[in-house]
mmCIF file of N, CA and C in Angstrom:
data_model
loop_
_atom_site.group_PDB
_atom_site.id
_atom_site.type_symbol
_atom_site.label_atom_id
_atom_site.label_comp_id
_atom_site.label_asym_id
_atom_site.label_seq_id
_atom_site.Cartn_x
_atom_site.Cartn_y
_atom_site.Cartn_z
ATOM 1 N N MET A 1 7.962 -19.909 37.621
ATOM 2 C CA MET A 1 7.187 -18.718 37.346
ATOM 3 C C MET A 1 6.629 -18.822 35.924
ATOM 4 N N ASN A 2 5.357 -18.522 35.782
ATOM 5 C CA ASN A 2 4.724 -18.552 34.469
ATOM 6 C C ASN A 2 4.572 -17.140 33.925
ATOM 7 N N ILE A 3 4.778 -17.018 32.647
ATOM 8 C CA ILE A 3 4.574 -15.753 31.943
ATOM 9 C C ILE A 3 3.332 -15.908 31.076
ATOM 10 N N ILE A 4 2.478 -14.902 31.095
ATOM 11 C CA ILE A 4 1.270 -14.942 30.282
ATOM 12 C C ILE A 4 1.559 -14.333 28.930
ATOM 13 N N ASN A 5 1.180 -15.052 27.902
ATOM 14 C CA ASN A 5 1.355 -14.568 26.534
ATOM 15 C C ASN A 5 -0.003 -14.103 26.027
ATOM 16 N N LYS A 6 -0.155 -12.794 25.797
ATOM 17 C CA LYS A 6 -1.420 -12.233 25.349
ATOM 18 C C LYS A 6 -1.347 -11.836 23.889
ATOM 19 N N LEU A 7 -2.478 -12.003 23.216
ATOM 20 C CA LEU A 7 -2.604 -11.501 21.859
ATOM 21 C C LEU A 7 -3.118 -10.075 21.917
ATOM 22 N N GLY A 8 -2.804 -9.301 20.900
ATOM 23 C CA GLY A 8 -3.272 -7.923 20.837
ATOM 24 C C GLY A 8 -3.697 -7.563 19.429
ATOM 25 N N ILE A 9 -4.452 -6.493 19.322
ATOM 26 C CA ILE A 9 -4.941 -6.048 18.022
ATOM 27 C C ILE A 9 -3.874 -5.183 17.344
ATOM 28 N N SER A 10 -3.617 -5.469 16.088
ATOM 29 C CA SER A 10 -2.611 -4.711 15.335
ATOM 30 C C SER A 10 -3.245 -3.486 14.688
ATOM 31 N N ASP A 11 -2.390 -2.548 14.280
ATOM 32 C CA ASP A 11 -2.869 -1.381 13.535
ATOM 33 C C ASP A 11 -3.602 -1.814 12.273
ATOM 34 N N GLU A 12 -3.053 -2.803 11.594
ATOM 35 C CA GLU A 12 -3.627 -3.270 10.332
ATOM 36 C C GLU A 12 -5.056 -3.805 10.526
ATOM 37 N N ILE A 13 -5.244 -4.621 11.549
ATOM 38 C CA ILE A 13 -6.575 -5.173 11.817
ATOM 39 C C ILE A 13 -7.528 -4.064 12.258
ATOM 40 N N ALA A 14 -7.069 -3.171 13.132
ATOM 41 C CA ALA A 14 -7.915 -2.059 13.584
ATOM 42 C C ALA A 14 -8.372 -1.219 12.393
ATOM 43 N N ASP A 15 -7.447 -0.925 11.479
ATOM 44 C CA ASP A 15 -7.799 -0.134 10.291
ATOM 45 C C ASP A 15 -8.785 -0.875 9.397
ATOM 46 N N SER A 16 -8.597 -2.184 9.245
ATOM 47 C CA SER A 16 -9.501 -2.971 8.413
ATOM 48 C C SER A 16 -10.906 -3.016 9.009
ATOM 49 N N ILE A 17 -10.998 -3.205 10.315
ATOM 50 C CA ILE A 17 -12.297 -3.211 10.985
ATOM 51 C C ILE A 17 -12.961 -1.850 10.803
ATOM 52 N N MET A 18 -12.200 -0.789 10.984
ATOM 53 C CA MET A 18 -12.718 0.570 10.838
ATOM 54 C C MET A 18 -13.286 0.788 9.437
ATOM 55 N N ASN A 19 -12.531 0.391 8.427
ATOM 56 C CA ASN A 19 -12.969 0.562 7.042
ATOM 57 C C ASN A 19 -14.274 -0.186 6.765
ATOM 58 N N GLU A 20 -14.395 -1.391 7.292
ATOM 59 C CA GLU A 20 -15.615 -2.177 7.101
ATOM 60 C C GLU A 20 -16.805 -1.531 7.808
ATOM 61 N N ALA A 21 -16.564 -0.993 8.988
ATOM 62 C CA ALA A 21 -17.644 -0.337 9.728
ATOM 63 C C ALA A 21 -18.139 0.900 8.976
ATOM 64 N N VAL A 22 -17.220 1.683 8.448
ATOM 65 C CA VAL A 22 -17.601 2.871 7.675
ATOM 66 C C VAL A 22 -18.386 2.465 6.435
ATOM 67 N N LYS A 23 -17.938 1.424 5.772
ATOM 68 C CA LYS A 23 -18.624 0.937 4.570
ATOM 69 C C LYS A 23 -20.075 0.563 4.891
ATOM 70 N N LYS A 24 -20.279 -0.149 6.001
ATOM 71 C CA LYS A 24 -21.634 -0.568 6.379
ATOM 72 C C LYS A 24 -22.489 0.632 6.775
ATOM 73 N N ALA A 25 -21.924 1.573 7.513
ATOM 74 C CA ALA A 25 -22.685 2.763 7.909
ATOM 75 C C ALA A 25 -23.144 3.538 6.679
ATOM 76 N N LYS A 26 -22.274 3.643 5.687
ATOM 77 C CA LYS A 26 -22.643 4.340 4.451
ATOM 78 C C LYS A 26 -23.764 3.606 3.726
ATOM 79 N N LYS A 27 -23.700 2.262 3.705
ATOM 80 C CA LYS A 27 -24.776 1.475 3.086
ATOM 81 C C LYS A 27 -26.108 1.709 3.790
ATOM 82 N N LEU A 28 -26.060 1.869 5.108
ATOM 83 C CA LEU A 28 -27.269 2.107 5.878
ATOM 84 C C LEU A 28 -27.711 3.570 5.819
ATOM 85 N N GLY A 29 -26.828 4.424 5.312
ATOM 86 C CA GLY A 29 -27.157 5.842 5.181
ATOM 87 C C GLY A 29 -27.136 6.606 6.497
ATOM 88 N N ILE A 30 -26.284 6.157 7.437
ATOM 89 C CA ILE A 30 -26.190 6.862 8.716
ATOM 90 C C ILE A 30 -24.752 7.292 8.986
ATOM 91 N N LYS A 31 -24.621 8.311 9.821
ATOM 92 C CA LYS A 31 -23.318 8.864 10.181
ATOM 93 C C LYS A 31 -23.031 8.483 11.626
ATOM 94 N N VAL A 32 -21.934 7.811 11.824
ATOM 95 C CA VAL A 32 -21.612 7.280 13.150
ATOM 96 C C VAL A 32 -20.182 7.611 13.548
ATOM 97 N N SER A 33 -19.920 7.415 14.823
ATOM 98 C CA SER A 33 -18.560 7.394 15.335
ATOM 99 C C SER A 33 -18.216 5.944 15.627
ATOM 100 N N ILE A 34 -16.961 5.589 15.365
ATOM 101 C CA ILE A 34 -16.496 4.212 15.552
ATOM 102 C C ILE A 34 -15.214 4.258 16.367
ATOM 103 N N ALA A 35 -15.177 3.485 17.436
ATOM 104 C CA ALA A 35 -13.979 3.406 18.274
ATOM 105 C C ALA A 35 -13.518 1.963 18.357
ATOM 106 N N ILE A 36 -12.220 1.799 18.297
ATOM 107 C CA ILE A 36 -11.612 0.483 18.481
ATOM 108 C C ILE A 36 -10.573 0.626 19.582
ATOM 109 N N VAL A 37 -10.689 -0.244 20.584
ATOM 110 C CA VAL A 37 -9.741 -0.219 21.692
ATOM 111 C C VAL A 37 -8.934 -1.514 21.706
ATOM 112 N N ASP A 38 -7.778 -1.456 22.359
ATOM 113 C CA ASP A 38 -6.943 -2.650 22.484
ATOM 114 C C ASP A 38 -7.430 -3.491 23.658
ATOM 115 N N GLU A 39 -6.708 -4.560 23.958
ATOM 116 C CA GLU A 39 -7.129 -5.495 25.001
ATOM 117 C C GLU A 39 -7.172 -4.867 26.390
ATOM 118 N N GLY A 40 -6.504 -3.744 26.580
ATOM 119 C CA GLY A 40 -6.528 -3.037 27.854
ATOM 120 C C GLY A 40 -7.550 -1.909 27.903
ATOM 121 N N GLY A 41 -8.335 -1.762 26.835
ATOM 122 C CA GLY A 41 -9.359 -0.731 26.792
ATOM 123 C C GLY A 41 -8.872 0.631 26.338
ATOM 124 N N GLU A 42 -7.633 0.691 25.880
ATOM 125 C CA GLU A 42 -7.071 1.968 25.420
ATOM 126 C C GLU A 42 -7.380 2.160 23.937
ATOM 127 N N LEU A 43 -7.687 3.381 23.574
ATOM 128 C CA LEU A 43 -8.074 3.704 22.205
ATOM 129 C C LEU A 43 -6.971 3.348 21.213
ATOM 130 N N LYS A 44 -7.344 2.579 20.213
ATOM 131 C CA LYS A 44 -6.419 2.137 19.158
ATOM 132 C C LYS A 44 -6.712 2.861 17.846
ATOM 133 N N ALA A 45 -8.003 3.032 17.532
ATOM 134 C CA ALA A 45 -8.406 3.718 16.302
ATOM 135 C C ALA A 45 -9.757 4.378 16.541
ATOM 136 N N PHE A 46 -9.968 5.503 15.886
ATOM 137 C CA PHE A 46 -11.225 6.224 16.050
ATOM 138 C C PHE A 46 -11.560 6.981 14.774
ATOM 139 N N LYS A 47 -12.862 7.043 14.464
ATOM 140 C CA LYS A 47 -13.332 7.850 13.339
ATOM 141 C C LYS A 47 -14.716 8.377 13.660
ATOM 142 N N ARG A 48 -14.877 9.668 13.455
ATOM 143 C CA ARG A 48 -16.204 10.287 13.499
ATOM 144 C C ARG A 48 -16.526 10.694 12.079
ATOM 145 N N MET A 49 -17.524 10.035 11.502
ATOM 146 C CA MET A 49 -17.908 10.336 10.131
ATOM 147 C C MET A 49 -18.441 11.767 10.052
ATOM 148 N N ASP A 50 -18.237 12.408 8.922
ATOM 149 C CA ASP A 50 -18.756 13.756 8.719
ATOM 150 C C ASP A 50 -20.238 13.782 9.036
ATOM 151 N N GLY A 51 -20.634 14.687 9.891
ATOM 152 C CA GLY A 51 -22.038 14.825 10.242
ATOM 153 C C GLY A 51 -22.503 13.991 11.420
ATOM 154 N N ALA A 52 -21.657 13.108 11.938
ATOM 155 C CA ALA A 52 -22.048 12.319 13.119
ATOM 156 C C ALA A 52 -22.140 13.261 14.321
ATOM 157 N N PRO A 53 -23.176 13.127 15.127
ATOM 158 C CA PRO A 53 -23.325 14.010 16.289
ATOM 159 C C PRO A 53 -22.124 13.930 17.230
ATOM 160 N N ILE A 54 -21.825 15.037 17.862
ATOM 161 C CA ILE A 54 -20.671 15.119 18.760
ATOM 162 C C ILE A 54 -20.784 14.125 19.923
ATOM 163 N N LEU A 55 -21.979 13.958 20.458
ATOM 164 C CA LEU A 55 -22.156 13.051 21.591
ATOM 165 C C LEU A 55 -21.769 11.611 21.246
ATOM 166 N N THR A 56 -21.812 11.260 19.969
ATOM 167 C CA THR A 56 -21.468 9.892 19.575
ATOM 168 C C THR A 56 -19.995 9.569 19.819
ATOM 169 N N ILE A 57 -19.161 10.581 19.922
ATOM 170 C CA ILE A 57 -17.723 10.351 20.130
ATOM 171 C C ILE A 57 -17.496 9.563 21.414
ATOM 172 N N GLN A 58 -17.930 10.130 22.540
ATOM 173 C CA GLN A 58 -17.689 9.480 23.831
ATOM 174 C C GLN A 58 -18.477 8.187 23.977
ATOM 175 N N ILE A 59 -19.690 8.151 23.429
ATOM 176 C CA ILE A 59 -20.489 6.929 23.540
ATOM 177 C C ILE A 59 -19.815 5.775 22.807
ATOM 178 N N ALA A 60 -19.291 6.012 21.608
ATOM 179 C CA ALA A 60 -18.600 4.947 20.864
ATOM 180 C C ALA A 60 -17.378 4.450 21.631
ATOM 181 N N ILE A 61 -16.606 5.378 22.174
ATOM 182 C CA ILE A 61 -15.415 4.992 22.940
ATOM 183 C C ILE A 61 -15.821 4.171 24.165
ATOM 184 N N ASP A 62 -16.879 4.613 24.854
ATOM 185 C CA ASP A 62 -17.317 3.893 26.054
ATOM 186 C C ASP A 62 -17.932 2.531 25.726
ATOM 187 N N LYS A 63 -18.596 2.412 24.582
ATOM 188 C CA LYS A 63 -19.109 1.097 24.166
ATOM 189 C C LYS A 63 -17.947 0.135 23.927
ATOM 190 N N ALA A 64 -16.907 0.587 23.263
ATOM 191 C CA ALA A 64 -15.742 -0.273 23.016
ATOM 192 C C ALA A 64 -15.092 -0.667 24.340
ATOM 193 N N TRP A 65 -14.943 0.301 25.241
ATOM 194 C CA TRP A 65 -14.329 0.046 26.543
ATOM 195 C C TRP A 65 -15.156 -0.947 27.357
ATOM 196 N N THR A 66 -16.473 -0.749 27.385
ATOM 197 C CA THR A 66 -17.358 -1.654 28.127
ATOM 198 C C THR A 66 -17.243 -3.079 27.598
ATOM 199 N N SER A 67 -17.232 -3.219 26.273
ATOM 200 C CA SER A 67 -17.219 -4.563 25.696
ATOM 201 C C SER A 67 -15.912 -5.303 25.978
ATOM 202 N N VAL A 68 -14.807 -4.588 25.981
ATOM 203 C CA VAL A 68 -13.536 -5.255 26.243
ATOM 204 C C VAL A 68 -13.338 -5.501 27.740
ATOM 205 N N SER A 69 -13.937 -4.678 28.575
ATOM 206 C CA SER A 69 -13.723 -4.792 30.017
ATOM 207 C C SER A 69 -14.212 -6.114 30.601
ATOM 208 N N PHE A 70 -15.330 -6.631 30.083
ATOM 209 C CA PHE A 70 -15.848 -7.910 30.556
ATOM 210 C C PHE A 70 -15.887 -8.966 29.466
ATOM 211 N N GLY A 71 -15.511 -8.588 28.242
ATOM 212 C CA GLY A 71 -15.489 -9.554 27.151
ATOM 213 C C GLY A 71 -16.864 -9.952 26.655
ATOM 214 N N ILE A 72 -17.861 -9.068 26.852
ATOM 215 C CA ILE A 72 -19.210 -9.354 26.371
ATOM 216 C C ILE A 72 -19.752 -8.129 25.622
ATOM 217 N N PRO A 73 -20.691 -8.358 24.708
ATOM 218 C CA PRO A 73 -21.308 -7.227 24.006
ATOM 219 C C PRO A 73 -22.079 -6.334 24.983
ATOM 220 N N THR A 74 -22.147 -5.052 24.678
ATOM 221 C CA THR A 74 -22.813 -4.101 25.578
ATOM 222 C C THR A 74 -24.294 -4.395 25.749
ATOM 223 N N HIS A 75 -24.948 -4.903 24.720
ATOM 224 C CA HIS A 75 -26.392 -5.150 24.827
ATOM 225 C C HIS A 75 -26.733 -6.260 25.820
ATOM 226 N N GLU A 76 -25.779 -7.076 26.205
ATOM 227 C CA GLU A 76 -26.043 -8.146 27.163
ATOM 228 C C GLU A 76 -26.162 -7.642 28.601
ATOM 229 N N TRP A 77 -25.674 -6.439 28.855
ATOM 230 C CA TRP A 77 -25.704 -5.899 30.211
ATOM 231 C C TRP A 77 -27.119 -5.696 30.723
ATOM 232 N N TYR A 78 -28.008 -5.180 29.898
ATOM 233 C CA TYR A 78 -29.359 -4.874 30.373
ATOM 234 C C TYR A 78 -30.042 -6.103 30.963
ATOM 235 N N SER A 79 -29.981 -7.216 30.245
ATOM 236 C CA SER A 79 -30.653 -8.425 30.745
ATOM 237 C C SER A 79 -30.010 -8.933 32.039
ATOM 238 N N MET A 80 -28.726 -8.673 32.233
ATOM 239 C CA MET A 80 -28.071 -9.082 33.477
ATOM 240 C C MET A 80 -28.461 -8.177 34.643
ATOM 241 N N LEU A 81 -28.771 -6.923 34.360
ATOM 242 C CA LEU A 81 -29.063 -5.957 35.411
ATOM 243 C C LEU A 81 -30.534 -5.842 35.776
ATOM 244 N N LYS A 82 -31.415 -6.033 34.807
ATOM 245 C CA LYS A 82 -32.832 -5.681 34.996
ATOM 246 C C LYS A 82 -33.523 -6.426 36.128
ATOM 247 N N ASP A 83 -33.173 -7.660 36.397
ATOM 248 C CA ASP A 83 -33.831 -8.437 37.449
ATOM 249 C C ASP A 83 -32.924 -8.680 38.660
ATOM 250 N N ASN A 84 -31.870 -7.909 38.767
ATOM 251 C CA ASN A 84 -30.930 -8.082 39.861
ATOM 252 C C ASN A 84 -30.725 -6.727 40.550
ATOM 253 N N PRO A 85 -31.557 -6.400 41.540
ATOM 254 C CA PRO A 85 -31.500 -5.075 42.157
ATOM 255 C C PRO A 85 -30.116 -4.625 42.644
ATOM 256 N N PRO A 86 -29.334 -5.475 43.309
ATOM 257 C CA PRO A 86 -28.015 -4.996 43.738
ATOM 258 C C PRO A 86 -27.121 -4.577 42.556
ATOM 259 N N LEU A 87 -27.132 -5.397 41.501
ATOM 260 C CA LEU A 87 -26.339 -5.032 40.324
ATOM 261 C C LEU A 87 -26.929 -3.802 39.639
ATOM 262 N N ALA A 88 -28.259 -3.759 39.524
ATOM 263 C CA ALA A 88 -28.922 -2.641 38.862
ATOM 264 C C ALA A 88 -28.648 -1.328 39.579
ATOM 265 N N MET A 89 -28.470 -1.365 40.888
ATOM 266 C CA MET A 89 -28.171 -0.148 41.648
ATOM 267 C C MET A 89 -26.694 0.217 41.555
ATOM 268 N N GLY A 90 -25.842 -0.783 41.507
ATOM 269 C CA GLY A 90 -24.406 -0.515 41.554
ATOM 270 C C GLY A 90 -23.726 -0.293 40.225
ATOM 271 N N PHE A 91 -24.002 -1.158 39.266
ATOM 272 C CA PHE A 91 -23.269 -1.089 38.005
ATOM 273 C C PHE A 91 -23.492 0.197 37.201
ATOM 274 N N PRO A 92 -24.697 0.742 37.154
ATOM 275 C CA PRO A 92 -24.855 1.987 36.384
ATOM 276 C C PRO A 92 -24.027 3.154 36.922
ATOM 277 N N LYS A 93 -23.536 3.016 38.140
ATOM 278 C CA LYS A 93 -22.681 4.061 38.709
ATOM 279 C C LYS A 93 -21.226 3.915 38.266
ATOM 280 N N VAL A 94 -20.923 2.841 37.561
ATOM 281 C CA VAL A 94 -19.567 2.641 37.038
ATOM 282 C C VAL A 94 -19.373 3.601 35.869
ATOM 283 N N PRO A 95 -18.413 4.504 35.979
ATOM 284 C CA PRO A 95 -18.196 5.425 34.861
ATOM 285 C C PRO A 95 -17.891 4.659 33.575
ATOM 286 N N ARG A 96 -18.434 5.129 32.485
ATOM 287 C CA ARG A 96 -18.175 4.608 31.144
ATOM 288 C C ARG A 96 -18.977 3.360 30.790
ATOM 289 N N LEU A 97 -19.679 2.739 31.728
ATOM 290 C CA LEU A 97 -20.432 1.525 31.439
ATOM 291 C C LEU A 97 -21.622 1.850 30.546
ATOM 292 N N ILE A 98 -21.727 1.166 29.418
ATOM 293 C CA ILE A 98 -22.833 1.325 28.480
ATOM 294 C C ILE A 98 -23.602 0.008 28.459
ATOM 295 N N ILE A 99 -24.952 0.089 28.591
ATOM 296 C CA ILE A 99 -25.746 -1.145 28.679
ATOM 297 C C ILE A 99 -26.731 -1.283 27.521
ATOM 298 N N PHE A 100 -26.452 -0.617 26.401
ATOM 299 C CA PHE A 100 -27.277 -0.803 25.207
ATOM 300 C C PHE A 100 -26.370 -1.136 24.037
ATOM 301 N N GLY A 101 -26.954 -1.590 22.947
ATOM 302 C CA GLY A 101 -26.205 -2.190 21.850
ATOM 303 C C GLY A 101 -25.265 -1.271 21.094
ATOM 304 N N GLY A 102 -24.232 -1.900 20.545
ATOM 305 C CA GLY A 102 -23.267 -1.205 19.698
ATOM 306 C C GLY A 102 -21.817 -1.455 20.068
ATOM 307 N N GLY A 103 -21.585 -2.170 21.155
ATOM 308 C CA GLY A 103 -20.214 -2.503 21.558
ATOM 309 C C GLY A 103 -20.014 -4.004 21.580
ATOM 310 N N PHE A 104 -18.903 -4.450 21.004
ATOM 311 C CA PHE A 104 -18.588 -5.879 20.959
ATOM 312 C C PHE A 104 -17.111 -6.107 21.247
ATOM 313 N N PRO A 105 -16.792 -7.179 21.979
ATOM 314 C CA PRO A 105 -15.383 -7.531 22.113
ATOM 315 C C PRO A 105 -14.867 -8.061 20.770
ATOM 316 N N ILE A 106 -13.600 -7.864 20.532
ATOM 317 C CA ILE A 106 -12.946 -8.436 19.355
ATOM 318 C C ILE A 106 -12.196 -9.658 19.864
ATOM 319 N N ILE A 107 -12.613 -10.829 19.391
ATOM 320 C CA ILE A 107 -12.077 -12.088 19.912
ATOM 321 C C ILE A 107 -11.334 -12.831 18.811
ATOM 322 N N TYR A 108 -10.133 -13.272 19.153
ATOM 323 C CA TYR A 108 -9.318 -14.054 18.227
ATOM 324 C C TYR A 108 -8.682 -15.200 19.004
ATOM 325 N N LYS A 109 -8.848 -16.405 18.501
ATOM 326 C CA LYS A 109 -8.307 -17.610 19.146
ATOM 327 C C LYS A 109 -8.715 -17.689 20.610
ATOM 328 N N GLY A 110 -9.969 -17.326 20.877
ATOM 329 C CA GLY A 110 -10.500 -17.428 22.224
ATOM 330 C C GLY A 110 -10.078 -16.319 23.177
ATOM 331 N N GLN A 111 -9.284 -15.375 22.707
ATOM 332 C CA GLN A 111 -8.827 -14.277 23.559
ATOM 333 C C GLN A 111 -9.451 -12.968 23.122
ATOM 334 N N VAL A 112 -9.801 -12.146 24.088
ATOM 335 C CA VAL A 112 -10.272 -10.793 23.788
ATOM 336 C C VAL A 112 -9.039 -9.953 23.458
ATOM 337 N N ILE A 113 -8.980 -9.492 22.210
ATOM 338 C CA ILE A 113 -7.829 -8.694 21.771
ATOM 339 C C ILE A 113 -8.176 -7.218 21.606
ATOM 340 N N GLY A 114 -9.441 -6.887 21.827
ATOM 341 C CA GLY A 114 -9.864 -5.503 21.692
ATOM 342 C C GLY A 114 -11.365 -5.397 21.764
ATOM 343 N N GLY A 115 -11.864 -4.211 21.429
ATOM 344 C CA GLY A 115 -13.293 -3.978 21.414
ATOM 345 C C GLY A 115 -13.645 -2.938 20.372
ATOM 346 N N ILE A 116 -14.876 -2.991 19.884
ATOM 347 C CA ILE A 116 -15.376 -1.998 18.945
ATOM 348 C C ILE A 116 -16.647 -1.388 19.521
ATOM 349 N N GLY A 117 -16.776 -0.086 19.345
ATOM 350 C CA GLY A 117 -17.981 0.618 19.736
ATOM 351 C C GLY A 117 -18.454 1.484 18.591
ATOM 352 N N VAL A 118 -19.735 1.426 18.298
ATOM 353 C CA VAL A 118 -20.338 2.225 17.237
ATOM 354 C C VAL A 118 -21.495 3.005 17.839
ATOM 355 N N SER A 119 -21.586 4.287 17.506
ATOM 356 C CA SER A 119 -22.660 5.126 18.016
ATOM 357 C C SER A 119 -23.101 6.113 16.942
ATOM 358 N N GLY A 120 -24.413 6.282 16.818
ATOM 359 C CA GLY A 120 -24.940 7.253 15.867
ATOM 360 C C GLY A 120 -26.244 6.825 15.244
ATOM 361 N N GLY A 121 -26.483 5.527 15.206
ATOM 362 C CA GLY A 121 -27.748 5.007 14.693
ATOM 363 C C GLY A 121 -28.586 4.528 15.861
ATOM 364 N N THR A 122 -29.595 3.725 15.561
ATOM 365 C CA THR A 122 -30.308 3.049 16.641
ATOM 366 C C THR A 122 -29.360 2.001 17.226
ATOM 367 N N ALA A 123 -29.699 1.471 18.372
ATOM 368 C CA ALA A 123 -28.860 0.422 18.960
ATOM 369 C C ALA A 123 -28.725 -0.746 17.984
ATOM 370 N N GLU A 124 -29.806 -1.081 17.300
ATOM 371 C CA GLU A 124 -29.781 -2.192 16.349
ATOM 372 C C GLU A 124 -28.857 -1.883 15.159
ATOM 373 N N GLN A 125 -28.909 -0.648 14.654
ATOM 374 C CA GLN A 125 -28.026 -0.267 13.547
ATOM 375 C C GLN A 125 -26.573 -0.265 13.989
ATOM 376 N N ASP A 126 -26.307 0.261 15.174
ATOM 377 C CA ASP A 126 -24.936 0.262 15.690
ATOM 378 C C ASP A 126 -24.410 -1.165 15.819
ATOM 379 N N MET A 127 -25.261 -2.068 16.297
ATOM 380 C CA MET A 127 -24.872 -3.472 16.419
ATOM 381 C C MET A 127 -24.612 -4.082 15.046
ATOM 382 N N GLU A 128 -25.466 -3.786 14.092
ATOM 383 C CA GLU A 128 -25.313 -4.323 12.739
ATOM 384 C C GLU A 128 -23.993 -3.879 12.116
ATOM 385 N N ILE A 129 -23.646 -2.625 12.312
ATOM 386 C CA ILE A 129 -22.388 -2.097 11.768
ATOM 387 C C ILE A 129 -21.194 -2.799 12.408
ATOM 388 N N ALA A 130 -21.206 -2.908 13.733
ATOM 389 C CA ALA A 130 -20.093 -3.547 14.437
ATOM 390 C C ALA A 130 -19.947 -5.012 14.034
ATOM 391 N N GLN A 131 -21.064 -5.722 13.980
ATOM 392 C CA GLN A 131 -21.004 -7.142 13.609
ATOM 393 C C GLN A 131 -20.528 -7.330 12.177
ATOM 394 N N TYR A 132 -20.955 -6.461 11.292
ATOM 395 C CA TYR A 132 -20.497 -6.527 9.902
ATOM 396 C C TYR A 132 -18.978 -6.346 9.847
ATOM 397 N N ALA A 133 -18.476 -5.365 10.573
ATOM 398 C CA ALA A 133 -17.040 -5.094 10.572
ATOM 399 C C ALA A 133 -16.233 -6.257 11.167
ATOM 400 N N LEU A 134 -16.784 -6.879 12.183
ATOM 401 C CA LEU A 134 -16.052 -7.950 12.866
ATOM 402 C C LEU A 134 -15.988 -9.254 12.085
ATOM 403 N N ARG A 135 -16.753 -9.361 11.023
ATOM 404 C CA ARG A 135 -16.732 -10.591 10.232
ATOM 405 C C ARG A 135 -15.358 -10.834 9.601
ATOM 406 N N ILE A 136 -14.516 -9.816 9.517
ATOM 407 C CA ILE A 136 -13.179 -9.971 8.910
ATOM 408 C C ILE A 136 -12.164 -10.631 9.853
ATOM 409 N N ILE A 137 -12.507 -10.755 11.126
ATOM 410 C CA ILE A 137 -11.582 -11.376 12.077
ATOM 411 C C ILE A 137 -11.556 -12.878 11.814
ATOM 412 N N PRO A 138 -10.381 -13.422 11.566
ATOM 413 C CA PRO A 138 -10.299 -14.867 11.333
ATOM 414 C C PRO A 138 -10.770 -15.642 12.553
ATOM 415 N N LYS A 139 -11.433 -16.736 12.315
ATOM 416 C CA LYS A 139 -11.932 -17.567 13.427
ATOM 417 C C LYS A 139 -10.783 -18.284 14.122
ATOM 418 N N GLU A 140 -9.745 -18.576 13.417
ATOM 419 C CA GLU A 140 -8.562 -19.234 14.001
ATOM 420 C C GLU A 140 -7.312 -18.805 13.310
#
């Protein structure tokens, strides 16, 4: 019998990613919500910056969940769905699925250990914030 050994995101790493995301959002002059989920898609850390719209709360959480669920950034979904009618009809009915930018898997040593979702700016700004924050994850 084989046992699977999985890596997971620690409180320390989640907090560090969160701090970096807030720092970048402030540099860009926007107010966002930031969600970090663990490898199972469960909320690990969350922050709604003062003044961030209420709707950004659920969108950030769902972006993080979407990215960890398949291990791909949320912005990649649109290109997979747009020319595939069966997928385009079915996948948008999946609750919580977000197909625009701002969600990224958190990958360490080739394993998805969590996800980050940012909401409040344009899709490009949300992506920029998430990518900036993720630069602190060691490559190995």
